PDB file of C-alpha atoms in Angstrom:
ATOM      1  CA  UNK A  18      51.621 -36.563-112.653  1.00 51.00           C
ATOM      2  CA  UNK A  19      52.798 -38.976-115.148  1.00 53.00           C
ATOM      3  CA  UNK A  20      50.169 -41.874-115.148  1.00 56.00           C
ATOM      4  CA  UNK A  21      51.730 -45.751-114.924  1.00 59.00           C
ATOM      5  CA  UNK A  22      51.110 -48.198-117.280  1.00 59.00           C
ATOM      6  CA  UNK A  23      49.253 -50.869-116.176  1.00 61.00           C
ATOM      7  CA  UNK A  24      50.565 -54.499-117.111  1.00 64.00           C
ATOM      8  CA  UNK A  25      48.955 -56.671-118.808  1.00 60.00           C
ATOM      9  CA  UNK A  26      47.699 -59.854-115.820  1.00 60.00           C
ATOM     10  CA  UNK A  27      46.369 -62.875-117.695  1.00 57.00           C
ATOM     11  CA  UNK A  28      45.396 -64.267-114.008  1.00 59.00           C
ATOM     12  CA  UNK A  29      42.648 -61.231-114.556  1.00 63.00           C
ATOM     13  CA  UNK A  30      41.760 -61.535-117.819  1.00 58.00           C
ATOM     14  CA  UNK A  31      41.019 -65.403-117.008  1.00 57.00           C
ATOM     15  CA  UNK A  32      40.741 -65.477-113.443  1.00 60.00           C
ATOM     16  CA  UNK A  33      37.666 -66.413-113.999  1.00 59.00           C
ATOM     17  CA  UNK A  34      36.384 -69.920-115.943  1.00 55.00           C
ATOM     18  CA  UNK A  35      32.700 -69.343-116.229  1.00 59.00           C
ATOM     19  CA  UNK A  36      31.022 -70.141-119.290  1.00 60.00           C
ATOM     20  CA  UNK A  37      31.041 -66.372-120.609  1.00 65.00           C
ATOM     21  CA  UNK A  38      34.154 -65.240-120.235  1.00 68.00           C
ATOM     22  CA  UNK A  39      36.267 -67.783-122.124  1.00 70.00           C
ATOM     23  CA  UNK A  40      36.495 -70.133-125.074  1.00 74.00           C
ATOM     24  CA  UNK A  41      35.629 -73.373-123.993  1.00 73.00           C
ATOM     25  CA  UNK A  42      39.451 -75.190-125.228  1.00 74.00           C
ATOM     26  CA  UNK A  43      40.536 -72.718-122.285  1.00 75.00           C
ATOM     27  CA  UNK A  44      38.435 -74.392-120.109  1.00 72.00           C
ATOM     28  CA  UNK A  45      39.123 -77.413-120.974  1.00 73.00           C
ATOM     29  CA  UNK A  46      43.374 -76.499-120.631  1.00 75.00           C
ATOM     30  CA  UNK A  47      42.225 -75.876-116.747  1.00 73.00           C
ATOM     31  CA  UNK A  48      40.178 -78.809-116.060  1.00 70.00           C
ATOM     32  CA  UNK A  49      43.475 -80.827-117.396  1.00 71.00           C
ATOM     33  CA  UNK A  50      45.756 -78.448-115.797  1.00 70.00           C
ATOM     34  CA  UNK A  51      44.043 -79.136-112.445  1.00 67.00           C
ATOM     35  CA  UNK A  52      43.648 -82.614-112.606  1.00 59.00           C
ATOM     36  CA  UNK A  53      40.132 -82.992-112.512  1.00 49.00           C
ATOM     37  CA  UNK A  54      40.359 -84.755-115.932  1.00 56.00           C
ATOM     38  CA  UNK A  55      43.247 -86.407-118.004  1.00 59.00           C
ATOM     39  CA  UNK A  56      43.906 -86.239-121.536  1.00 55.00           C
ATOM     40  CA  UNK A  57      44.586 -89.449-123.880  1.00 52.00           C
ATOM     41  CA  UNK A  58      42.940 -92.645-122.121  1.00 53.00           C
ATOM     42  CA  UNK A  59      42.731 -91.424-118.570  1.00 54.00           C
ATOM     43  CA  UNK A  60      45.475 -93.098-117.048  1.00 56.00           C
ATOM     44  CA  UNK A  61      48.195 -90.092-116.822  1.00 56.00           C
ATOM     45  CA  UNK A  62      48.788 -89.106-113.294  1.00 57.00           C
ATOM     46  CA  UNK A  63      48.270 -85.780-111.953  1.00 59.00           C
ATOM     47  CA  UNK A  64      51.553 -83.866-113.409  1.00 60.00           C
ATOM     48  CA  UNK A  65      53.580 -81.315-111.658  1.00 68.00           C
ATOM     49  CA  UNK A  66      52.677 -77.279-111.874  1.00 63.00           C
ATOM     50  CA  UNK A  67      56.193 -76.562-113.288  1.00 69.00           C
ATOM     51  CA  UNK A  68      56.242 -79.752-115.873  1.00 75.00           C
ATOM     52  CA  UNK A  69      55.807 -78.869-119.523  1.00 77.00           C
ATOM     53  CA  UNK A  70      52.703 -80.834-121.169  1.00 79.00           C
ATOM     54  CA  UNK A  71      53.399 -83.967-123.059  1.00 83.00           C
ATOM     55  CA  UNK A  72      51.666 -82.347-126.539  1.00 85.00           C
ATOM     56  CA  UNK A  73      54.600 -79.539-126.190  1.00 86.00           C
ATOM     57  CA  UNK A  74      57.334 -82.434-125.897  1.00 87.00           C
ATOM     58  CA  UNK A  75      56.200 -84.125-128.624  1.00 90.00           C
ATOM     59  CA  UNK A  76      56.160 -81.076-130.829  1.00 89.00           C
ATOM     60  CA  UNK A  77      59.808 -79.916-130.022  1.00 89.00           C
ATOM     61  CA  UNK A  78      60.634 -83.937-131.068  1.00 91.00           C
ATOM     62  CA  UNK A  79      58.533 -82.990-134.349  1.00 90.00           C
ATOM     63  CA  UNK A  80      60.246 -79.473-135.173  1.00 89.00           C
ATOM     64  CA  UNK A  81      64.235 -81.184-134.357  1.00 90.00           C
ATOM     65  CA  UNK A  82      62.784 -84.152-136.455  1.00 91.00           C
ATOM     66  CA  UNK A  83      61.698 -81.444-139.370  1.00 91.00           C
ATOM     67  CA  UNK A  84      64.332 -78.348-138.990  1.00 92.00           C
ATOM     68  CA  UNK A  85      66.203 -79.271-141.743  1.00 93.00           C
ATOM     69  CA  UNK A  86      62.918 -79.806-144.271  1.00 94.00           C
ATOM     70  CA  UNK A  87      61.645 -76.480-142.456  1.00 93.00           C
ATOM     71  CA  UNK A  88      64.849 -74.607-143.736  1.00 95.00           C
ATOM     72  CA  UNK A  89      65.246 -76.001-147.162  1.00 97.00           C
ATOM     73  CA  UNK A  90      61.045 -74.960-147.702  1.00 96.00           C
ATOM     74  CA  UNK A  91      61.351 -71.396-146.141  1.00 96.00           C
ATOM     75  CA  UNK A  92      64.323 -71.127-148.401  1.00 98.00           C
ATOM     76  CA  UNK A  93      62.577 -71.806-151.382  1.00 98.00           C
ATOM     77  CA  UNK A  94      59.724 -69.812-150.524  1.00 98.00           C
ATOM     78  CA  UNK A  95      61.806 -66.705-150.407  1.00 98.00           C
ATOM     79  CA  UNK A  96      63.451 -67.065-154.203  1.00 98.00           C
ATOM     80  CA  UNK A  97      59.694 -68.230-155.361  1.00 98.00           C
ATOM     81  CA  UNK A  98      58.679 -65.137-153.858  1.00 98.00           C
ATOM     82  CA  UNK A  99      61.837 -63.103-155.028  1.00 98.00           C
ATOM     83  CA  UNK A 100      61.077 -64.524-158.905  1.00 98.00           C
ATOM     84  CA  UNK A 101      57.656 -63.583-158.795  1.00 98.00           C
ATOM     85  CA  UNK A 102      58.557 -59.855-157.596  1.00 98.00           C
ATOM     86  CA  UNK A 103      61.284 -60.160-160.247  1.00 98.00           C
ATOM     87  CA  UNK A 104      58.830 -61.390-163.194  1.00 98.00           C
ATOM     88  CA  UNK A 105      55.737 -58.679-162.071  1.00 98.00           C
ATOM     89  CA  UNK A 106      58.742 -55.580-161.915  1.00 98.00           C
ATOM     90  CA  UNK A 107      59.436 -56.857-165.729  1.00 98.00           C
ATOM     91  CA  UNK A 108      56.238 -57.322-166.909  1.00 97.00           C
ATOM     92  CA  UNK A 109      55.753 -54.051-165.002  1.00 97.00           C
ATOM     93  CA  UNK A 110      58.916 -52.011-167.327  1.00 97.00           C
ATOM     94  CA  UNK A 111      57.246 -54.008-170.575  1.00 97.00           C
ATOM     95  CA  UNK A 112      54.135 -52.717-170.061  1.00 96.00           C
ATOM     96  CA  UNK A 113      55.553 -49.041-169.663  1.00 96.00           C
ATOM     97  CA  UNK A 114      57.695 -49.577-173.082  1.00 95.00           C
ATOM     98  CA  UNK A 115      54.758 -50.688-175.134  1.00 95.00           C
ATOM     99  CA  UNK A 116      52.848 -48.087-174.157  1.00 92.00           C
ATOM    100  CA  UNK A 117      55.157 -45.324-173.984  1.00 85.00           C
TER     101      UNK A 117
END
């Protein structure tokens, strides 16, 4: 009597690319992926089904180049948030001492 949990199937959800079922950017990607349209100047050929799109490759290259700066920014933001929380805590303690 146990029910099987149905797996989410994106093919079923987005199986139709009719105008009223999916956003326009998904329809555009489907057109490009099927080879009926091309991104950029239109000189690109039809790609293999398992090939990574060009904009994914560009993003991966940019992430490799900016990784150090990204980590520095994340650590700086962590330090800034911790400092802000300490400041709020000290303000609350000072306010409580003054009011009591």
